[in-house]
Short mmCIF file of C-alpha atoms in Angstrom, two decimals:
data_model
loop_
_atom_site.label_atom_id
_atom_site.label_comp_id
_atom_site.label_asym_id
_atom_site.label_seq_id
_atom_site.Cartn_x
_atom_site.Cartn_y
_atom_site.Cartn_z
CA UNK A 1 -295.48 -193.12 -142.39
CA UNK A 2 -293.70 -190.56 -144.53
CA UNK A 3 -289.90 -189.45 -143.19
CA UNK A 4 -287.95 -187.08 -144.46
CA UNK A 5 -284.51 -186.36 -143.65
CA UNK A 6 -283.48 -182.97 -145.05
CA UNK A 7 -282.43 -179.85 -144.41
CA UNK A 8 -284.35 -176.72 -145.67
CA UNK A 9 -288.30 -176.88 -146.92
CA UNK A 10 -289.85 -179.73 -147.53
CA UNK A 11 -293.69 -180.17 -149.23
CA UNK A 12 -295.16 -183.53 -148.90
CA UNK A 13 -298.95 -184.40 -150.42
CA UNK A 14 -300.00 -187.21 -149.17
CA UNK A 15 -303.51 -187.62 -150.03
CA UNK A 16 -304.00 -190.57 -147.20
CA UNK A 17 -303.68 -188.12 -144.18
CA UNK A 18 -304.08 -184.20 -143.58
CA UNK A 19 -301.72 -184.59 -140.29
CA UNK A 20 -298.00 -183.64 -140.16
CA UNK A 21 -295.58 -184.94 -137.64
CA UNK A 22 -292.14 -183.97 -136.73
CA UNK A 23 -289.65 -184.82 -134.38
CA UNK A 24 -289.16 -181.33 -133.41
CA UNK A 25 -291.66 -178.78 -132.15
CA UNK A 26 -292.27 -177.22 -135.71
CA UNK A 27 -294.19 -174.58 -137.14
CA UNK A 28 -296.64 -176.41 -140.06
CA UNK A 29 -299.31 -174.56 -142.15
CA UNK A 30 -301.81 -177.09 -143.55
CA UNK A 31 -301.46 -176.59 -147.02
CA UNK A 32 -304.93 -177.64 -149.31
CA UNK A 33 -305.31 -178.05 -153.47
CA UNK A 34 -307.42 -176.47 -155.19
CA UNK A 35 -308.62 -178.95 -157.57
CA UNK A 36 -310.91 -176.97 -159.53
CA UNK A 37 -311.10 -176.81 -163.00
CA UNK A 38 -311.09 -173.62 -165.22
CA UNK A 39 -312.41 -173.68 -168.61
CA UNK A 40 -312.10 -171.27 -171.17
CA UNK A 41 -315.40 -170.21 -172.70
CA UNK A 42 -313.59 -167.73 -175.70
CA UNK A 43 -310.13 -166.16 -176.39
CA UNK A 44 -310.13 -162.01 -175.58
CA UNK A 45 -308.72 -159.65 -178.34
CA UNK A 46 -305.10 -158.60 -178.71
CA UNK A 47 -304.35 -156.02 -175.78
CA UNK A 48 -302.94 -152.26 -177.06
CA UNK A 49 -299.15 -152.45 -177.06
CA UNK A 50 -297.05 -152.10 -174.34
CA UNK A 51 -294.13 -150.20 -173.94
CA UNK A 52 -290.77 -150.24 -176.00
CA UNK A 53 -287.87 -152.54 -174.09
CA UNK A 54 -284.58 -151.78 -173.78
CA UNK A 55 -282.36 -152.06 -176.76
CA UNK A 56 -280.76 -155.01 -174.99
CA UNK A 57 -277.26 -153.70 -174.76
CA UNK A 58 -275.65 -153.79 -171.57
CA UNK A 59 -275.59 -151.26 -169.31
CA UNK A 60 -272.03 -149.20 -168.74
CA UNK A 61 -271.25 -145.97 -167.63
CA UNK A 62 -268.41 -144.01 -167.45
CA UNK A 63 -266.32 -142.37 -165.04
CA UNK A 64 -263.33 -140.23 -164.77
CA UNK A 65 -260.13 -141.95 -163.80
CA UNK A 66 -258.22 -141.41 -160.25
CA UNK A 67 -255.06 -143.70 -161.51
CA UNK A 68 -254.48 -145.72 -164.45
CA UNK A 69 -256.96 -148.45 -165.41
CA UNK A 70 -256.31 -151.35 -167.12
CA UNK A 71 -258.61 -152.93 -169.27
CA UNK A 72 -260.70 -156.22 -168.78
CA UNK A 73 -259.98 -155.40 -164.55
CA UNK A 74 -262.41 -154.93 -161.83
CA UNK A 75 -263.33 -150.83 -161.28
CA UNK A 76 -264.06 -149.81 -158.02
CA UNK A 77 -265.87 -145.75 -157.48
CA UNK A 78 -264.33 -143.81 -154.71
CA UNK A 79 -265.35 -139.88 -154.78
CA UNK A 80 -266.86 -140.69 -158.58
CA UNK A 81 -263.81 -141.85 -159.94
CA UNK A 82 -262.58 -144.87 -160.74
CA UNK A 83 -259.53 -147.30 -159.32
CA UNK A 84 -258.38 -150.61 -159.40
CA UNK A 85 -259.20 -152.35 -156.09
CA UNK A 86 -256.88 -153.82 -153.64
CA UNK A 87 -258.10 -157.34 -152.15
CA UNK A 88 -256.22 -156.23 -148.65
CA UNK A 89 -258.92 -153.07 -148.20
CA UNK A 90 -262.26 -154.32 -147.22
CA UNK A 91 -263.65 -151.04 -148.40
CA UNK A 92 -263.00 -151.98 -151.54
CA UNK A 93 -264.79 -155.21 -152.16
CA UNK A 94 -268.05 -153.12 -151.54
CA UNK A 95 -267.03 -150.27 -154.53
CA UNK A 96 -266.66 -152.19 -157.21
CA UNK A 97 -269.26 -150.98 -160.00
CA UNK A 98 -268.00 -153.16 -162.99
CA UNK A 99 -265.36 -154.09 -165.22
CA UNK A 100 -263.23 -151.35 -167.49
CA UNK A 101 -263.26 -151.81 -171.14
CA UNK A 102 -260.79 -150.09 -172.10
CA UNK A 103 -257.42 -149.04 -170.87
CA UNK A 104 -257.05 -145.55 -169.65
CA UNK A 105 -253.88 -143.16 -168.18
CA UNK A 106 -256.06 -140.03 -167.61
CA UNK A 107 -259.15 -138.74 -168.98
CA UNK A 108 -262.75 -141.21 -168.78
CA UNK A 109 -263.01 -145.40 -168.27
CA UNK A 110 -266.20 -146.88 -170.00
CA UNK A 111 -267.23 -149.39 -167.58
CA UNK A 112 -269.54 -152.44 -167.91
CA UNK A 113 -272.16 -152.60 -165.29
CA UNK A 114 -273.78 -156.08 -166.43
CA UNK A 115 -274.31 -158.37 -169.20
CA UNK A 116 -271.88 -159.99 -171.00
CA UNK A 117 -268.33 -158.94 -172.04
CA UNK A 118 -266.15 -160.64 -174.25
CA UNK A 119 -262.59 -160.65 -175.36
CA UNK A 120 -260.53 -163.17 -177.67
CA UNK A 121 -257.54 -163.51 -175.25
CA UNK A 122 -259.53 -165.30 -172.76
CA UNK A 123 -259.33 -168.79 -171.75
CA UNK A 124 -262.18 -169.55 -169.46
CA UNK A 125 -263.18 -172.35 -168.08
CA UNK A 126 -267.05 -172.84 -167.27
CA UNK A 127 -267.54 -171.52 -163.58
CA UNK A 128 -267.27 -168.50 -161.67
CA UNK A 129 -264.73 -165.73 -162.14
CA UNK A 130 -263.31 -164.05 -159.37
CA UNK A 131 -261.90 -160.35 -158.71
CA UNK A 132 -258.27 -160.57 -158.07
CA UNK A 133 -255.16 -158.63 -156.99
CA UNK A 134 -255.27 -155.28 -158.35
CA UNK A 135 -258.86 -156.01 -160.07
CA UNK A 136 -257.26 -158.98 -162.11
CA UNK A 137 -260.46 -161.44 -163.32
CA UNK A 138 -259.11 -165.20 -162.35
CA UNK A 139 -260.91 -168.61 -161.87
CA UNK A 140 -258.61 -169.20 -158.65
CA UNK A 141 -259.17 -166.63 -156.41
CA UNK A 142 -255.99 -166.03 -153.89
CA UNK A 143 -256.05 -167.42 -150.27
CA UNK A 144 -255.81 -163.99 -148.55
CA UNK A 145 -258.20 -160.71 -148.56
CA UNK A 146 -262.02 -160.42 -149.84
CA UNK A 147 -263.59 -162.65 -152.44
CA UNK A 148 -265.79 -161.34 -154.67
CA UNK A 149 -267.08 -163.39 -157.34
CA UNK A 150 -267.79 -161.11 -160.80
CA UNK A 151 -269.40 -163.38 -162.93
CA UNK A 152 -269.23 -166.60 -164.76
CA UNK A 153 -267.51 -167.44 -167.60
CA UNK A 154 -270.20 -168.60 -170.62
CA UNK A 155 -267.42 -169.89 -172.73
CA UNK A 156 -264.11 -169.70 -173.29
CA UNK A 157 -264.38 -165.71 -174.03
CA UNK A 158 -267.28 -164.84 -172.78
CA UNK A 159 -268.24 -163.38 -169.38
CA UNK A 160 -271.38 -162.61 -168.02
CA UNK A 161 -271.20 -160.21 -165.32
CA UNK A 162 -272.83 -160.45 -162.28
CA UNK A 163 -271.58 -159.20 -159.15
CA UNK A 164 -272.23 -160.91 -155.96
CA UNK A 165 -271.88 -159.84 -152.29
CA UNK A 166 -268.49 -160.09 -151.05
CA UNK A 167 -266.82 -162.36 -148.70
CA UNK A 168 -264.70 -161.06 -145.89
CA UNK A 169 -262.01 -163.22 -144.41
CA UNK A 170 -261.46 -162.72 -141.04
#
Protein backbone atom coordinates (compact mmCIF):
# COMPACT_ATOMS: atom_id res chain seq x y z
CA UNK A 1 0.00 0.00 0.00
CA UNK A 2 1.26 3.36 -1.20
CA UNK A 3 -0.08 6.66 0.98
CA UNK A 4 0.45 9.86 0.29
CA UNK A 5 -0.29 12.74 2.34
CA UNK A 6 -0.06 15.94 0.30
CA UNK A 7 -1.65 18.63 -0.93
CA UNK A 8 -1.68 19.46 -4.72
CA UNK A 9 -0.76 16.65 -7.62
CA UNK A 10 0.66 13.76 -6.90
CA UNK A 11 2.12 10.94 -9.69
CA UNK A 12 2.84 7.60 -8.28
CA UNK A 13 4.27 4.50 -10.68
CA UNK A 14 3.98 1.68 -9.10
CA UNK A 15 4.65 -1.03 -11.42
CA UNK A 16 2.97 -3.80 -8.88
CA UNK A 17 -0.67 -2.51 -9.42
CA UNK A 18 -2.60 -0.37 -12.17
CA UNK A 19 -5.37 0.55 -9.33
CA UNK A 20 -5.52 3.89 -7.45
CA UNK A 21 -7.25 4.40 -4.19
CA UNK A 22 -8.18 7.41 -2.28
CA UNK A 23 -9.89 8.29 0.68
CA UNK A 24 -11.97 10.75 -1.08
CA UNK A 25 -14.20 10.33 -4.10
CA UNK A 26 -11.45 11.52 -6.65
CA UNK A 27 -11.17 12.05 -10.16
CA UNK A 28 -7.99 9.57 -11.43
CA UNK A 29 -6.87 9.16 -15.11
CA UNK A 30 -4.88 5.91 -15.48
CA UNK A 31 -1.78 7.11 -16.64
CA UNK A 32 0.45 4.27 -18.93
CA UNK A 33 4.46 4.45 -20.17
CA UNK A 34 5.37 4.21 -23.17
CA UNK A 35 8.36 2.14 -23.02
CA UNK A 36 9.34 2.06 -26.48
CA UNK A 37 12.52 2.64 -27.77
CA UNK A 38 13.50 5.11 -30.60
CA UNK A 39 16.60 4.69 -32.47
CA UNK A 40 18.19 6.93 -34.68
CA UNK A 41 19.02 5.45 -38.07
CA UNK A 42 21.11 8.93 -39.45
CA UNK A 43 21.49 12.63 -38.42
CA UNK A 44 19.31 15.18 -40.99
CA UNK A 45 21.20 18.23 -42.50
CA UNK A 46 21.46 21.66 -40.91
CA UNK A 47 17.90 23.38 -41.28
CA UNK A 48 17.91 27.09 -43.28
CA UNK A 49 18.27 29.77 -40.62
CA UNK A 50 15.77 31.07 -38.64
CA UNK A 51 14.97 34.40 -37.85
CA UNK A 52 17.16 37.22 -36.20
CA UNK A 53 16.38 37.54 -32.13
CA UNK A 54 16.09 40.41 -30.35
CA UNK A 55 19.14 42.40 -29.59
CA UNK A 56 18.62 41.36 -25.97
CA UNK A 57 18.23 44.76 -24.46
CA UNK A 58 15.40 45.33 -22.35
CA UNK A 59 12.42 46.62 -23.35
CA UNK A 60 11.46 50.49 -22.20
CA UNK A 61 9.37 52.97 -23.54
CA UNK A 62 8.75 56.31 -22.92
CA UNK A 63 6.09 58.50 -21.91
CA UNK A 64 5.34 62.05 -21.29
CA UNK A 65 5.26 63.14 -17.69
CA UNK A 66 1.90 64.28 -15.70
CA UNK A 67 4.11 65.36 -12.42
CA UNK A 68 7.60 65.00 -11.55
CA UNK A 69 9.24 61.56 -11.64
CA UNK A 70 11.88 60.46 -9.75
CA UNK A 71 14.26 58.11 -10.87
CA UNK A 72 14.76 54.34 -9.88
CA UNK A 73 10.58 54.66 -8.67
CA UNK A 74 7.69 52.68 -9.79
CA UNK A 75 5.69 54.56 -13.02
CA UNK A 76 2.23 54.11 -13.22
CA UNK A 77 0.20 55.31 -17.02
CA UNK A 78 -2.94 57.22 -16.47
CA UNK A 79 -4.29 59.03 -19.85
CA UNK A 80 -0.58 58.05 -21.46
CA UNK A 81 1.33 59.79 -19.04
CA UNK A 82 3.21 58.88 -16.41
CA UNK A 83 2.94 59.33 -12.29
CA UNK A 84 4.24 58.05 -9.30
CA UNK A 85 1.67 55.72 -7.66
CA UNK A 86 0.05 56.06 -4.37
CA UNK A 87 -0.23 52.61 -2.34
CA UNK A 88 -3.74 54.10 -0.77
CA UNK A 89 -5.45 54.07 -4.59
CA UNK A 90 -6.19 50.62 -5.67
CA UNK A 91 -6.32 51.92 -9.18
CA UNK A 92 -3.01 52.35 -9.07
CA UNK A 93 -1.47 49.04 -8.25
CA UNK A 94 -3.01 47.87 -11.66
CA UNK A 95 -1.11 51.00 -13.83
CA UNK A 96 2.09 50.50 -13.08
CA UNK A 97 4.09 49.85 -16.49
CA UNK A 98 7.73 49.90 -15.08
CA UNK A 99 10.35 51.63 -13.36
CA UNK A 100 11.69 55.40 -14.49
CA UNK A 101 15.27 55.72 -15.30
CA UNK A 102 15.76 58.84 -15.11
CA UNK A 103 14.51 61.79 -13.21
CA UNK A 104 12.21 64.12 -14.96
CA UNK A 105 10.26 67.75 -14.02
CA UNK A 106 8.49 68.07 -17.43
CA UNK A 107 9.09 66.86 -20.79
CA UNK A 108 9.47 62.55 -21.46
CA UNK A 109 10.40 59.56 -18.62
CA UNK A 110 12.29 56.54 -20.27
CA UNK A 111 10.80 53.72 -18.51
CA UNK A 112 11.98 50.09 -18.08
CA UNK A 113 9.38 47.59 -18.93
CA UNK A 114 11.51 44.32 -17.99
CA UNK A 115 14.84 42.94 -17.63
CA UNK A 116 17.28 44.00 -15.45
CA UNK A 117 18.16 47.50 -14.11
CA UNK A 118 20.98 48.40 -12.17
CA UNK A 119 22.30 51.22 -10.12
CA UNK A 120 25.48 51.52 -7.73
CA UNK A 121 23.56 53.09 -4.77
CA UNK A 122 21.69 50.02 -4.12
CA UNK A 123 21.95 47.72 -1.31
CA UNK A 124 19.84 44.72 -2.00
CA UNK A 125 19.44 41.92 -0.35
CA UNK A 126 18.55 38.59 -2.35
CA UNK A 127 14.60 38.43 -2.47
CA UNK A 128 11.80 40.25 -3.76
CA UNK A 129 11.49 44.01 -4.09
CA UNK A 130 8.43 45.67 -3.44
CA UNK A 131 6.66 49.00 -4.82
CA UNK A 132 6.41 51.43 -2.05
CA UNK A 133 4.97 54.80 -0.97
CA UNK A 134 5.09 57.13 -3.73
CA UNK A 135 6.67 54.30 -6.15
CA UNK A 136 9.72 53.92 -3.68
CA UNK A 137 11.46 50.17 -4.52
CA UNK A 138 11.94 48.56 -0.76
CA UNK A 139 12.52 44.93 0.50
CA UNK A 140 9.88 45.68 3.42
CA UNK A 141 6.86 46.54 1.97
CA UNK A 142 4.54 48.84 4.46
CA UNK A 143 1.62 47.26 6.45
CA UNK A 144 -1.15 49.36 4.81
CA UNK A 145 -2.44 49.72 0.98
CA UNK A 146 -1.64 47.31 -2.16
CA UNK A 147 1.44 45.15 -2.48
CA UNK A 148 2.91 44.76 -5.51
CA UNK A 149 6.01 42.95 -5.79
CA UNK A 150 8.42 44.51 -8.86
CA UNK A 151 11.07 42.22 -9.05
CA UNK A 152 13.90 40.58 -7.29
CA UNK A 153 16.98 41.81 -6.44
CA UNK A 154 20.00 39.60 -8.36
CA UNK A 155 22.62 41.19 -6.27
CA UNK A 156 23.34 43.87 -4.35
CA UNK A 157 22.65 46.38 -7.47
CA UNK A 158 20.96 44.58 -9.62
CA UNK A 159 17.20 44.22 -10.22
CA UNK A 160 15.42 42.15 -12.43
CA UNK A 161 12.09 43.37 -13.12
CA UNK A 162 9.19 41.47 -13.12
CA UNK A 163 5.93 42.65 -12.20
CA UNK A 164 3.48 40.50 -10.49
CA UNK A 165 -0.30 40.81 -9.89
CA UNK A 166 -1.12 42.94 -7.07
CA UNK A 167 -2.41 42.29 -3.69
CA UNK A 168 -5.33 44.21 -2.31
CA UNK A 169 -5.76 44.54 1.40
CA UNK A 170 -9.05 44.67 2.45
Amino acid sequence: MIVVERRGAVAIRDPRTPVVAAAKPTQVEAIQADTRTVEVAARGGQGPAGPAGRDGTSPEATYPVGQQIHGHRVVRLDSGMAYHPDTAVLEHAQACVGIALQSVNTGDVTVRLAGTIEEASWAWHDGAVWCGADGTLTQNPGTTGWLLCVGRALNSTTLMIDFDSPIARI
